[in-house]
Short mmCIF file of C-alpha atoms in Angstrom, two decimals:
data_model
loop_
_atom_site.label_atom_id
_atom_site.label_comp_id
_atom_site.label_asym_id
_atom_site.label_seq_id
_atom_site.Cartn_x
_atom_site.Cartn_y
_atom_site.Cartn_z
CA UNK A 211 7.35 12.52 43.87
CA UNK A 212 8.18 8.80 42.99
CA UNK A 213 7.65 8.23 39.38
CA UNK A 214 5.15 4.59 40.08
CA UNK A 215 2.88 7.72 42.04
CA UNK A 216 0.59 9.44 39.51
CA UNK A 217 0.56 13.16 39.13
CA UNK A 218 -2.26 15.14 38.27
CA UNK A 219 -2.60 16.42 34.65
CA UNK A 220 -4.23 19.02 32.67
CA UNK A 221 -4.60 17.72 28.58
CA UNK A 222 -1.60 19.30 26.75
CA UNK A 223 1.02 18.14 24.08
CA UNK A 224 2.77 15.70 26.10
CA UNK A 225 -0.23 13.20 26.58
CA UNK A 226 -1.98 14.19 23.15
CA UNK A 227 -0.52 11.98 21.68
CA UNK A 228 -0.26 11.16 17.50
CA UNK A 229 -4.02 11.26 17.09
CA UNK A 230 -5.29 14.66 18.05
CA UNK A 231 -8.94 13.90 16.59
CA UNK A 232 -10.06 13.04 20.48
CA UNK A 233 -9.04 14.56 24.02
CA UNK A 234 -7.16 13.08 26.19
CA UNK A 235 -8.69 14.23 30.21
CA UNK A 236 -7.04 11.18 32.46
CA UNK A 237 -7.31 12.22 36.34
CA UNK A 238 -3.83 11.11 36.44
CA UNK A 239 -0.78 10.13 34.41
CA UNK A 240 2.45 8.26 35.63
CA UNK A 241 5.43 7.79 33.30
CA UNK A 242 6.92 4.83 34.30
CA UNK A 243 11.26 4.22 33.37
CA UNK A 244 11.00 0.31 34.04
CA UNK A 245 8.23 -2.61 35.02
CA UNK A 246 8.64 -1.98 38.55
CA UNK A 247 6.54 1.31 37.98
CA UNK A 248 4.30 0.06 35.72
CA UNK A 249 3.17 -2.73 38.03
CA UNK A 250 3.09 -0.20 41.04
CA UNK A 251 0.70 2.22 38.84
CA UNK A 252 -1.64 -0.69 38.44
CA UNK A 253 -2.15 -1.49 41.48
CA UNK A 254 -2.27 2.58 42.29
CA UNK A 255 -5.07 2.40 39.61
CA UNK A 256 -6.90 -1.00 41.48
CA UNK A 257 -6.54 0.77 44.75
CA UNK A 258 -7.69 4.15 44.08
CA UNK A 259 -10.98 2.84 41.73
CA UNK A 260 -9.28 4.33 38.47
CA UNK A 261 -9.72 2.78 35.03
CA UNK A 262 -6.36 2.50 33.25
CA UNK A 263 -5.38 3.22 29.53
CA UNK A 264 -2.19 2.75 28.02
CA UNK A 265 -0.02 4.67 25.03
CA UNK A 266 3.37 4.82 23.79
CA UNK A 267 2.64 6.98 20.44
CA UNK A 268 -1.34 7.49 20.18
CA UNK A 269 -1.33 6.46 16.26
CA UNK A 270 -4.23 3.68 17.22
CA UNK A 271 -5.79 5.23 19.73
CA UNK A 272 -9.59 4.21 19.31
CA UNK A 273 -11.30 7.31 20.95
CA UNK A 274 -10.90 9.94 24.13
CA UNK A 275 -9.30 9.40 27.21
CA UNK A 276 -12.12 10.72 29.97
CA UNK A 277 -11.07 10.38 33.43
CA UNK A 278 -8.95 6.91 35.06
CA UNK A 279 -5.60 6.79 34.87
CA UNK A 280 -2.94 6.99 31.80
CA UNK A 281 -0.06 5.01 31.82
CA UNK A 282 2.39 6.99 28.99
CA UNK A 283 5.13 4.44 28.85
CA UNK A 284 7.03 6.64 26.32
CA UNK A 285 10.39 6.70 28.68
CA UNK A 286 10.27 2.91 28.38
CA UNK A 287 12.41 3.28 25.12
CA UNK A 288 15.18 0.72 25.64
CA UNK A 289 16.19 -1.73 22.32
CA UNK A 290 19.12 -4.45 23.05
CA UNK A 291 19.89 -6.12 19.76
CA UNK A 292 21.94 -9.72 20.01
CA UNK A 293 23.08 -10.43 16.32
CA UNK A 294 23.78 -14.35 17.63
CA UNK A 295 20.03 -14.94 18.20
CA UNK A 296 19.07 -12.06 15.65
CA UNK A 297 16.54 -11.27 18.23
CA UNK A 298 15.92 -7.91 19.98
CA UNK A 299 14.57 -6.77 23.33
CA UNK A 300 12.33 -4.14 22.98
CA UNK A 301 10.81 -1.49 25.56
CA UNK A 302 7.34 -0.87 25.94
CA UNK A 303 7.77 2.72 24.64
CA UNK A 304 10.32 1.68 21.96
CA UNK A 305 9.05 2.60 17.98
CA UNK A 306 9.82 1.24 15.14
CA UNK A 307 12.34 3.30 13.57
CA UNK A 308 14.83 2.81 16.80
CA UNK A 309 14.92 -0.56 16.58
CA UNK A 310 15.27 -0.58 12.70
CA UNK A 311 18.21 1.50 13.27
CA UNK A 312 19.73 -0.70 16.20
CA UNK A 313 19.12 -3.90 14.01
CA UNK A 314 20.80 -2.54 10.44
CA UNK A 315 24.34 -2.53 11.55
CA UNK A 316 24.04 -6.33 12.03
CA UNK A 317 22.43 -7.13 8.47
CA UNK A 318 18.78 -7.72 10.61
CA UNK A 319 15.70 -5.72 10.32
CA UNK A 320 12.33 -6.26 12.57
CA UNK A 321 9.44 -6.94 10.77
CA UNK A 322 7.40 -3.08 11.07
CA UNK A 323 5.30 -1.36 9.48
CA UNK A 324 5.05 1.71 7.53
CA UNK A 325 5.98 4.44 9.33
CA UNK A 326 9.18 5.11 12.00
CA UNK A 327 7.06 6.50 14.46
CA UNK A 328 4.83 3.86 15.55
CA UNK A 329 5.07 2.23 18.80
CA UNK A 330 6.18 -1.24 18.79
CA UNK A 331 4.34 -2.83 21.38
CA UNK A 332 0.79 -1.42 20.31
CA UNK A 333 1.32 -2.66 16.86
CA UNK A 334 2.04 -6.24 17.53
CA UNK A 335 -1.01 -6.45 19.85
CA UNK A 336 -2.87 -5.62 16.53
CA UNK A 337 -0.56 -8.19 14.55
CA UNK A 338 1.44 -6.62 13.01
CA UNK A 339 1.04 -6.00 9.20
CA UNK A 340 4.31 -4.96 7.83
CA UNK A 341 6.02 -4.19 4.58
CA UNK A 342 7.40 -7.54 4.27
CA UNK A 343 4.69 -9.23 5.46
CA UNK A 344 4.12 -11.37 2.74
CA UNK A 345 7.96 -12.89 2.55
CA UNK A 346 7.88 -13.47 6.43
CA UNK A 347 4.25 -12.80 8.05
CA UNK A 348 2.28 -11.27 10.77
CA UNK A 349 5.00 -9.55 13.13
CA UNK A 350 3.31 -10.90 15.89
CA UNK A 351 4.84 -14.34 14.32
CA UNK A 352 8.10 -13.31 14.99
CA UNK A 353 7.25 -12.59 18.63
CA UNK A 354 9.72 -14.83 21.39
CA UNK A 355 8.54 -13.39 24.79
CA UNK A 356 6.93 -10.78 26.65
CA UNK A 357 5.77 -9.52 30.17
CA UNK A 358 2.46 -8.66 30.86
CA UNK A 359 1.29 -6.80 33.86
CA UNK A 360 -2.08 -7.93 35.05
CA UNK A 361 -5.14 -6.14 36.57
CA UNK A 362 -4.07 -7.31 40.06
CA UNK A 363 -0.20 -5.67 39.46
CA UNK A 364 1.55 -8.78 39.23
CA UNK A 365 3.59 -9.31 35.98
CA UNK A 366 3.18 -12.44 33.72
CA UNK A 367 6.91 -13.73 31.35
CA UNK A 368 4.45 -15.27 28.69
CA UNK A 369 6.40 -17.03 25.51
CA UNK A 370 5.43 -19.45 22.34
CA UNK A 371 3.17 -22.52 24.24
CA UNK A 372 2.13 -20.55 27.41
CA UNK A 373 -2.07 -20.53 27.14
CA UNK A 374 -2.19 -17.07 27.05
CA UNK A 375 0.56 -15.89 24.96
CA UNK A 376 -1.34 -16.22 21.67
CA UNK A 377 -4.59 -13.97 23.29
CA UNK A 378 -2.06 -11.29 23.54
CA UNK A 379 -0.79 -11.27 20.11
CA UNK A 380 -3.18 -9.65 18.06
CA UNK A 381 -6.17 -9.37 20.87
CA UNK A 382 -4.15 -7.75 23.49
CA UNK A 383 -5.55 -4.20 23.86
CA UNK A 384 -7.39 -4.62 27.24
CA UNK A 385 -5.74 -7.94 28.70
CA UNK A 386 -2.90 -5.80 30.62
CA UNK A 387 0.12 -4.00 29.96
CA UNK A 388 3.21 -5.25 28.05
CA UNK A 389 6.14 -3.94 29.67
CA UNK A 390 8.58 -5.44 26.65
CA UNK A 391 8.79 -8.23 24.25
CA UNK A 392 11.58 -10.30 22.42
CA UNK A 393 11.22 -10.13 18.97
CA UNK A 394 12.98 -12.32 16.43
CA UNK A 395 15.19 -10.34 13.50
CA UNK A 396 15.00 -11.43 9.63
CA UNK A 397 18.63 -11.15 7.69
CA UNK A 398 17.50 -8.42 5.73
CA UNK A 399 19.79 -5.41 4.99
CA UNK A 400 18.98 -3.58 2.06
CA UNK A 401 15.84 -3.75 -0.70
CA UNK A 402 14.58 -3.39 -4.01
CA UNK A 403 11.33 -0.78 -3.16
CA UNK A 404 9.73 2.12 -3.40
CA UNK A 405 6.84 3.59 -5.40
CA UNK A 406 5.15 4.77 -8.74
CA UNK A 407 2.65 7.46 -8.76
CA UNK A 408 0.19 8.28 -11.37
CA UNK A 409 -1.68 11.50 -11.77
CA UNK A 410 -5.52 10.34 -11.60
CA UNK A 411 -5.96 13.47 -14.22
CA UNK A 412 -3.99 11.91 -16.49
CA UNK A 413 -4.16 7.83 -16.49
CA UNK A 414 -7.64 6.60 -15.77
CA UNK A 415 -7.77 5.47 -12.17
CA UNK A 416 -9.84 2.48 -12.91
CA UNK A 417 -6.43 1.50 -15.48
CA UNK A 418 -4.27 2.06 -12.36
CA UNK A 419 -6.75 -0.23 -10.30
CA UNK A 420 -7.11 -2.83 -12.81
CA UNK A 421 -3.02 -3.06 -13.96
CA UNK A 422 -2.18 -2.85 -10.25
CA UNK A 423 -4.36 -5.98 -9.02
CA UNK A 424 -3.77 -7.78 -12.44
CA UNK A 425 0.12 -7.12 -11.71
CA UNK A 426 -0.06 -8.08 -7.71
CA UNK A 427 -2.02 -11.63 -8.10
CA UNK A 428 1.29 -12.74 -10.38
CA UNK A 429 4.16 -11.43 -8.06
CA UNK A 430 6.40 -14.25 -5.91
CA UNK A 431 6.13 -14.04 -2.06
CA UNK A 432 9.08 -12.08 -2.09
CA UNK A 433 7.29 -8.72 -3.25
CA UNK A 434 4.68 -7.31 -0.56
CA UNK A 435 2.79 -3.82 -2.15
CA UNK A 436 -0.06 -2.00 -1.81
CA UNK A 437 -1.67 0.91 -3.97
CA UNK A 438 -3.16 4.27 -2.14
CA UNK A 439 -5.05 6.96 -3.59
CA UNK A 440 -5.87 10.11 -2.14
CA UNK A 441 -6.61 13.71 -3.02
CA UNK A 442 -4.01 15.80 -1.79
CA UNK A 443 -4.66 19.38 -0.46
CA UNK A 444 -3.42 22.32 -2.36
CA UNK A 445 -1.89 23.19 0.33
CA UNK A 446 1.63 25.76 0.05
CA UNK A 447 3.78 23.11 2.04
CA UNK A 448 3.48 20.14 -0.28
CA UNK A 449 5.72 20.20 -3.69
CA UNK A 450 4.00 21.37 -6.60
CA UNK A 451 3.68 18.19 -8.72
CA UNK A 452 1.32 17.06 -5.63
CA UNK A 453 -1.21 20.48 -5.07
CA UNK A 454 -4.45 19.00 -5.49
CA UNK A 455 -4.10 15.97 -7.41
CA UNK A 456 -5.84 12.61 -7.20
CA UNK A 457 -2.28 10.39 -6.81
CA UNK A 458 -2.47 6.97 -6.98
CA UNK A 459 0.83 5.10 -5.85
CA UNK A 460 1.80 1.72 -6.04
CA UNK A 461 4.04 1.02 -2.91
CA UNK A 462 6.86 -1.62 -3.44
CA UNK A 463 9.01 -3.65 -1.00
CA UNK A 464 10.81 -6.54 -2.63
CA UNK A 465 13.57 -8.75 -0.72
CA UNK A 466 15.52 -9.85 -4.00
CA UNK A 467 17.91 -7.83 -6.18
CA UNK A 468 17.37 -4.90 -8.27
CA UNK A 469 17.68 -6.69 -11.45
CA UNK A 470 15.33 -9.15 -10.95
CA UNK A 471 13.32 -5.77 -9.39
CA UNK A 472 13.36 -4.24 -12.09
CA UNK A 473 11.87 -6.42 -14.26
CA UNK A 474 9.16 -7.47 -11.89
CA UNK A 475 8.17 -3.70 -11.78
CA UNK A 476 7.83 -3.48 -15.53
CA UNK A 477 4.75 -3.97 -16.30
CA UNK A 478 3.97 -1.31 -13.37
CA UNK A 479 5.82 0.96 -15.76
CA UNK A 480 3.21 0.34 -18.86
CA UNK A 481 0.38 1.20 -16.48
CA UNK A 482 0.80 4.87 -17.94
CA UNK A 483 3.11 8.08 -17.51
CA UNK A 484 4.45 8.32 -14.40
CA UNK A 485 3.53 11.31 -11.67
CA UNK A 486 6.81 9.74 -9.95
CA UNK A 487 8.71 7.19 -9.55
CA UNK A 488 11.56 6.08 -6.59
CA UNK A 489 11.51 2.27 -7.34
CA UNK A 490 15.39 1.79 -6.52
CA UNK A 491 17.62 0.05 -4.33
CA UNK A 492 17.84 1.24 -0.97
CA UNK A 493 19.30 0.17 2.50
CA UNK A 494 16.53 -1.16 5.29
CA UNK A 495 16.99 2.21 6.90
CA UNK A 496 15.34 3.84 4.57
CA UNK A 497 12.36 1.87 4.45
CA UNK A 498 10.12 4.18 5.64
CA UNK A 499 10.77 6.60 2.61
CA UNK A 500 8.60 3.91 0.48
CA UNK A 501 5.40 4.83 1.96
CA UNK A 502 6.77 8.22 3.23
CA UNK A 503 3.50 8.66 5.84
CA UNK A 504 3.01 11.91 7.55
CA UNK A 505 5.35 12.17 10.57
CA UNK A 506 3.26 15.02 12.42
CA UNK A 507 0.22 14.58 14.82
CA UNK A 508 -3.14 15.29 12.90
CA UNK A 509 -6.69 14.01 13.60
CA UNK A 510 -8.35 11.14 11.91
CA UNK A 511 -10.81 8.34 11.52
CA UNK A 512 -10.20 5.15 9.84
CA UNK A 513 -11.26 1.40 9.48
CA UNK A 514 -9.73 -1.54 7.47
CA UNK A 515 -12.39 -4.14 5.72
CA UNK A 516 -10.60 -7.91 4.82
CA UNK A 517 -11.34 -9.04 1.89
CA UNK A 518 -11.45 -12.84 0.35
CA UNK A 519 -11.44 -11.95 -3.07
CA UNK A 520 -11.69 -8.98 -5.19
CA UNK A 521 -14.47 -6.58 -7.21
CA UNK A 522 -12.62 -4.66 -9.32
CA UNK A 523 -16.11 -2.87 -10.29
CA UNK A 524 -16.64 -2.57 -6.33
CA UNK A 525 -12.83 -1.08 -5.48
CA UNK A 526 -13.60 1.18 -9.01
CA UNK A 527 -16.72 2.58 -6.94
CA UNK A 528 -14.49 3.11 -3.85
CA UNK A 529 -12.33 5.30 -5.96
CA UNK A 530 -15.26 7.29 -7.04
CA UNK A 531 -16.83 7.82 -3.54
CA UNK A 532 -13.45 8.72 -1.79
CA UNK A 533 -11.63 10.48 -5.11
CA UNK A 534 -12.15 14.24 -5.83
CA UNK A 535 -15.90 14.61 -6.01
CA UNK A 536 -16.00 13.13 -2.23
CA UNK A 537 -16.32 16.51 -1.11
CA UNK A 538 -13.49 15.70 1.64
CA UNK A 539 -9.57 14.19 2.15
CA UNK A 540 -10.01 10.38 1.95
CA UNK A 541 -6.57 8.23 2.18
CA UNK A 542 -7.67 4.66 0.54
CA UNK A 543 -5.20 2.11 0.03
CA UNK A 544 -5.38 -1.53 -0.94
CA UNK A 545 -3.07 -3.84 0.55
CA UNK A 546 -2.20 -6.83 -1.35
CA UNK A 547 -2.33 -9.77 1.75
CA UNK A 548 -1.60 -13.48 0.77
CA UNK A 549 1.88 -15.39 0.96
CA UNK A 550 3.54 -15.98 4.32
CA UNK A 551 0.58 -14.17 5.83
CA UNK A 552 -1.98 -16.84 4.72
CA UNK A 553 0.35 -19.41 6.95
CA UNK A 554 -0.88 -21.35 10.37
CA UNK A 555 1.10 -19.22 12.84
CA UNK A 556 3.65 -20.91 15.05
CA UNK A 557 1.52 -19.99 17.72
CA UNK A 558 -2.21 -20.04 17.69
CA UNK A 559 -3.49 -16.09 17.93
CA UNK A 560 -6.13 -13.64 16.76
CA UNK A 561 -4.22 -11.71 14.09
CA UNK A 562 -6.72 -10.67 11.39
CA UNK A 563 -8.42 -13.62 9.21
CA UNK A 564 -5.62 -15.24 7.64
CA UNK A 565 -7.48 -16.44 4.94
CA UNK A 566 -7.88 -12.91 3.82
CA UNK A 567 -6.23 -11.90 -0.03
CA UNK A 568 -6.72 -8.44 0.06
CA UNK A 569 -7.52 -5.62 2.87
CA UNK A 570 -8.97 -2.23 1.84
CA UNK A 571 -7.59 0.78 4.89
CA UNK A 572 -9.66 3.65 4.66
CA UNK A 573 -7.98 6.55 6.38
CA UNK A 574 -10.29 9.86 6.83
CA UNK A 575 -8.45 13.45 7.96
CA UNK A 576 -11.27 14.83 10.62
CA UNK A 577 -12.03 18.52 10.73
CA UNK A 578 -14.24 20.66 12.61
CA UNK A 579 -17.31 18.68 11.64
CA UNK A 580 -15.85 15.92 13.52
CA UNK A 581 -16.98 12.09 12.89
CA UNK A 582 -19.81 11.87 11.70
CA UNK A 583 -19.44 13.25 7.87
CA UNK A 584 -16.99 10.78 6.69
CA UNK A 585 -18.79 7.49 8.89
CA UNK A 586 -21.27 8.29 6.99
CA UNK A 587 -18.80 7.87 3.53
CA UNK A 588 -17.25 5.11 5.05
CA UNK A 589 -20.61 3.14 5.47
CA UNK A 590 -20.88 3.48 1.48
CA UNK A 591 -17.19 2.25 1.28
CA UNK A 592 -18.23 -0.17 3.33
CA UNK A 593 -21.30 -1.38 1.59
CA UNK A 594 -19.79 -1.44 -2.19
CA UNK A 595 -16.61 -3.81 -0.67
CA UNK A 596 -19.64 -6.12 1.75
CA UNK A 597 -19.89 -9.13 -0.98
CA UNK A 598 -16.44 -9.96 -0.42
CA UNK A 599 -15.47 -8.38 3.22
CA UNK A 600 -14.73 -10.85 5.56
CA UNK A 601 -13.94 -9.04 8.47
CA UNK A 602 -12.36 -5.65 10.02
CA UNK A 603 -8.72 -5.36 10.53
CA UNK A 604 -8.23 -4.63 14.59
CA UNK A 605 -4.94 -2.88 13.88
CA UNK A 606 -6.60 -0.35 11.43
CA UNK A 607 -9.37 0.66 13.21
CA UNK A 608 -8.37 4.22 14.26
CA UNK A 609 -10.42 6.37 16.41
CA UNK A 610 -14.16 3.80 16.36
CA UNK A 611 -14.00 3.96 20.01
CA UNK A 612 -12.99 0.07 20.80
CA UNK A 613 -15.84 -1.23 18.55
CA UNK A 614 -15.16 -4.57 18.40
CA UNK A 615 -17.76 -5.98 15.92
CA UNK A 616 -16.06 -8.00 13.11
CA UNK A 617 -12.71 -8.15 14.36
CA UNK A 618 -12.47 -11.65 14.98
CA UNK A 619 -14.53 -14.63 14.14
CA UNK A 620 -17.07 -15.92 16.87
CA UNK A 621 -14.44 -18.61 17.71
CA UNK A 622 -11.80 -16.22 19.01
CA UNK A 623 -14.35 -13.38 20.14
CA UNK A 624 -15.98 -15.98 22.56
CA UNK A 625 -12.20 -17.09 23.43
CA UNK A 626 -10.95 -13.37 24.11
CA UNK A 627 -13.78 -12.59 26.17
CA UNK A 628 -13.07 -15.72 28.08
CA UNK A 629 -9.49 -14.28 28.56
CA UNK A 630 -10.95 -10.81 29.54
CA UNK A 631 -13.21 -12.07 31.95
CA UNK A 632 -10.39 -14.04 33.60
CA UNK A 633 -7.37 -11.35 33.84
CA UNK A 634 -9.46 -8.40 34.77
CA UNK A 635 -12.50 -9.65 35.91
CA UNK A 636 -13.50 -5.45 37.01
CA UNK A 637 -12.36 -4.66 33.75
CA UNK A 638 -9.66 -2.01 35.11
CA UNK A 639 -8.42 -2.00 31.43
CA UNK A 640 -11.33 -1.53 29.53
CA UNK A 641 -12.50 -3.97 26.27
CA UNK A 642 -10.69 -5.96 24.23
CA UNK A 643 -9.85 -4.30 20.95
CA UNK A 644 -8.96 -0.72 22.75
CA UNK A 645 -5.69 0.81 22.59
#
């Protein structure tokens, strides 16, 4: 059977996906190698009456897959680096960690996020918030061309100037399906990062909280952090120092040298005793050790709440409502936003509120009570952070099933709908702000 004609499927690993928290029942699944398949699925889909969804990885999936058609464009996983235009050409399958890895020999590195294992395609329709994001911006910036297959199976080559480039970037879940994008490279080869963890049993977390954010609002451009705290299980496969204690860790990613690293991370240091500590020098390929997320599929709920300015008092009760009298596993972290993200991008698109300072992720492990337990903790995160929350991040918002209230101003909502309403008039692809 041709690979552009969908087979039927029963649910198992294959299509499951990084987010195990929903199921995943299409009526049909095709795993395309190129475009050509892609756009022949499509019009499969438009033929046949089938909705369509799309995934490379599943990390930002936004709820179940019921019925329609799934596109699984993991085999799509080519990455051609050209060192002369420090650009690469990326696959829509690709993730991050193979294109760091094709880009280091050359002194380059993409502009990803956190973790190796994320699709890149998916996370540049969200924006693209990475770990150097305030030396060099949204990734989504750095963007230099993609294809996008339309609701009709034709394929648009959109770049920097076409109308509808910037609706993609950072609104794109539900316009279509990007077959690959050219991505611009920054000359970065090694860093200054890492993190320092502190043992919420033994330095006051509210101290952690208040040296962290009184440390961050001084640092240059060239330093992008964040702090997390979380309860960690005590569970037999973590190391001992980490059995069931409230660590908060201040993440670090700076682009100058370790001297001048080293001192900026000092007054880190004074914060209190140290749980850890891995601030060192370390080549871009290890980049992902800095915020060392879990590699393995797992089920969870999340949402991330922009923020114009900051309550310490406010973040202090966040730490008490998700910390170890929550009852439940609640992964907080507070990203520290401002710098090259604040800038106009080169191309006008929807990625986050860029006049955002701060962004609080709340990340919630699901179990067999399912969603509805920690929405209802998240709606008192939510309502200690709502004096100062601007908006909700669209690339954070894991597992809300394509709610799309708050993640974009009127402005752009009205514009993106105007976009929707134009590409895929029968909606074949489902809302904006759906993965």
């Amino acid at each position: 059977m041709s690979e552009a004609q969908p087979t039927a499927t029963a649910a198992d690993e294959r299509i499951t996906g990084f987010q195990t928290a929903f199921p995943v029942r299409p009526d049909r699944v095709v795993e395309p190698t190129g475009p050509d398949a892609v756009r022949a699925a499509v019009r499969y889909a438009a033929e046949h009456g089938l909705t369509v969804s799309v995934q490379s990885t599943g990390h930002g999936r936004g709820g179940p897959v019921e019925g329609g058609l799934l596109i699984d464009t993991r085999r799509m996983d080519e990455v051609v680096v050209d060192p002369v235009t420090r650009t690469a050409r990326v696959a829509a399958g690709a993730r991050w960690g193979q294109v760091v890895e094709a880009a280091a020999p050359h002194g380059l590195a993409p502009l990803n996020g956190s973790s190796p294992g994320v699709g890149v395609v998916g996370y540049l329709l969200g924006g693209g918030l990475g770990i150097l994001g305030r030396t060099y911006g949204w990734a989504a910036g750095q963007v230099r061309g993609l294809e996008l297959v339309t609701a009709d199976g034709g394929a648009l080559r959109l770049a920097p100037g076409d109308e509808l480039f910037g609706a993609v970037l950072g609104g794109g879940h539900g316009l279509g399906v990007v077959t690959f994008v050219e991505i611009g490279l920054v000359p970065v080869g090694r860093l200054y990062g890492g993190s320092v963890a502190f043992d919420g049993a033994v330095v006051d977390p509210a101290e952690v909280l208040r040296g962290y954010t009184a440390w961050a609002r001084e640092l240059p451009e060239t330093l992008t952090s964040s702090l997390a705290a979380l309860v960690y299980p005590d569970a037999p496969a973590l190391p001992p120092h980490l059995r069931g204690r409230y660590v908060l860790s201040v993440r670090v990613a700076f682009t100058g040298g370790a001297a001048e690293g080293e001192r900026l991370v000092a007054p880190l240091r004074a914060i209190g005793p140290a749980l850890t500590d891995s601030l060192r020098e370390l080549p871009y390929t290890e980049s992902h050790t800095i915020h060392a997320d879990p590699d393995f599929p797992h089920a969870y709920w999340g949402d991330g709440i922009l923020l114009d300015d900051l309550d310490e008092d406010a973040l202090a009760r966040v730490l008490r409502l998700t910390g170890p009298g929550a009852g439940r596993m609640a992964v907080v972290q507070l990203n520290h936003l401002g710098g090259a993200l604040t800038a106009e991008a080169p191309v006008p698109n929807p990625a986050a509120y860029r006049q955002a300072g701060w962004l609080v992720r709340a990340l919630y492990p699901l179990d067999e009570e399912g969603v509805a337990p920690v929405g209802a903790l998240h709606t008192r995160v939510a309502e200690a952070l709502a004096p100062h929350a601007i908006g909700r991040a669209a690339a954070f918002a894991f597992g809300d099933g394509g709610r799309t209230e708050g993640l974009y101003d009127a402005g752009t909502a009205k514009r993106l709908a105007a976009v929707k309403g134009e590409l895929d008039p029968a909606n074949l692809f489902g809302g904006f702000g759906k993965r």
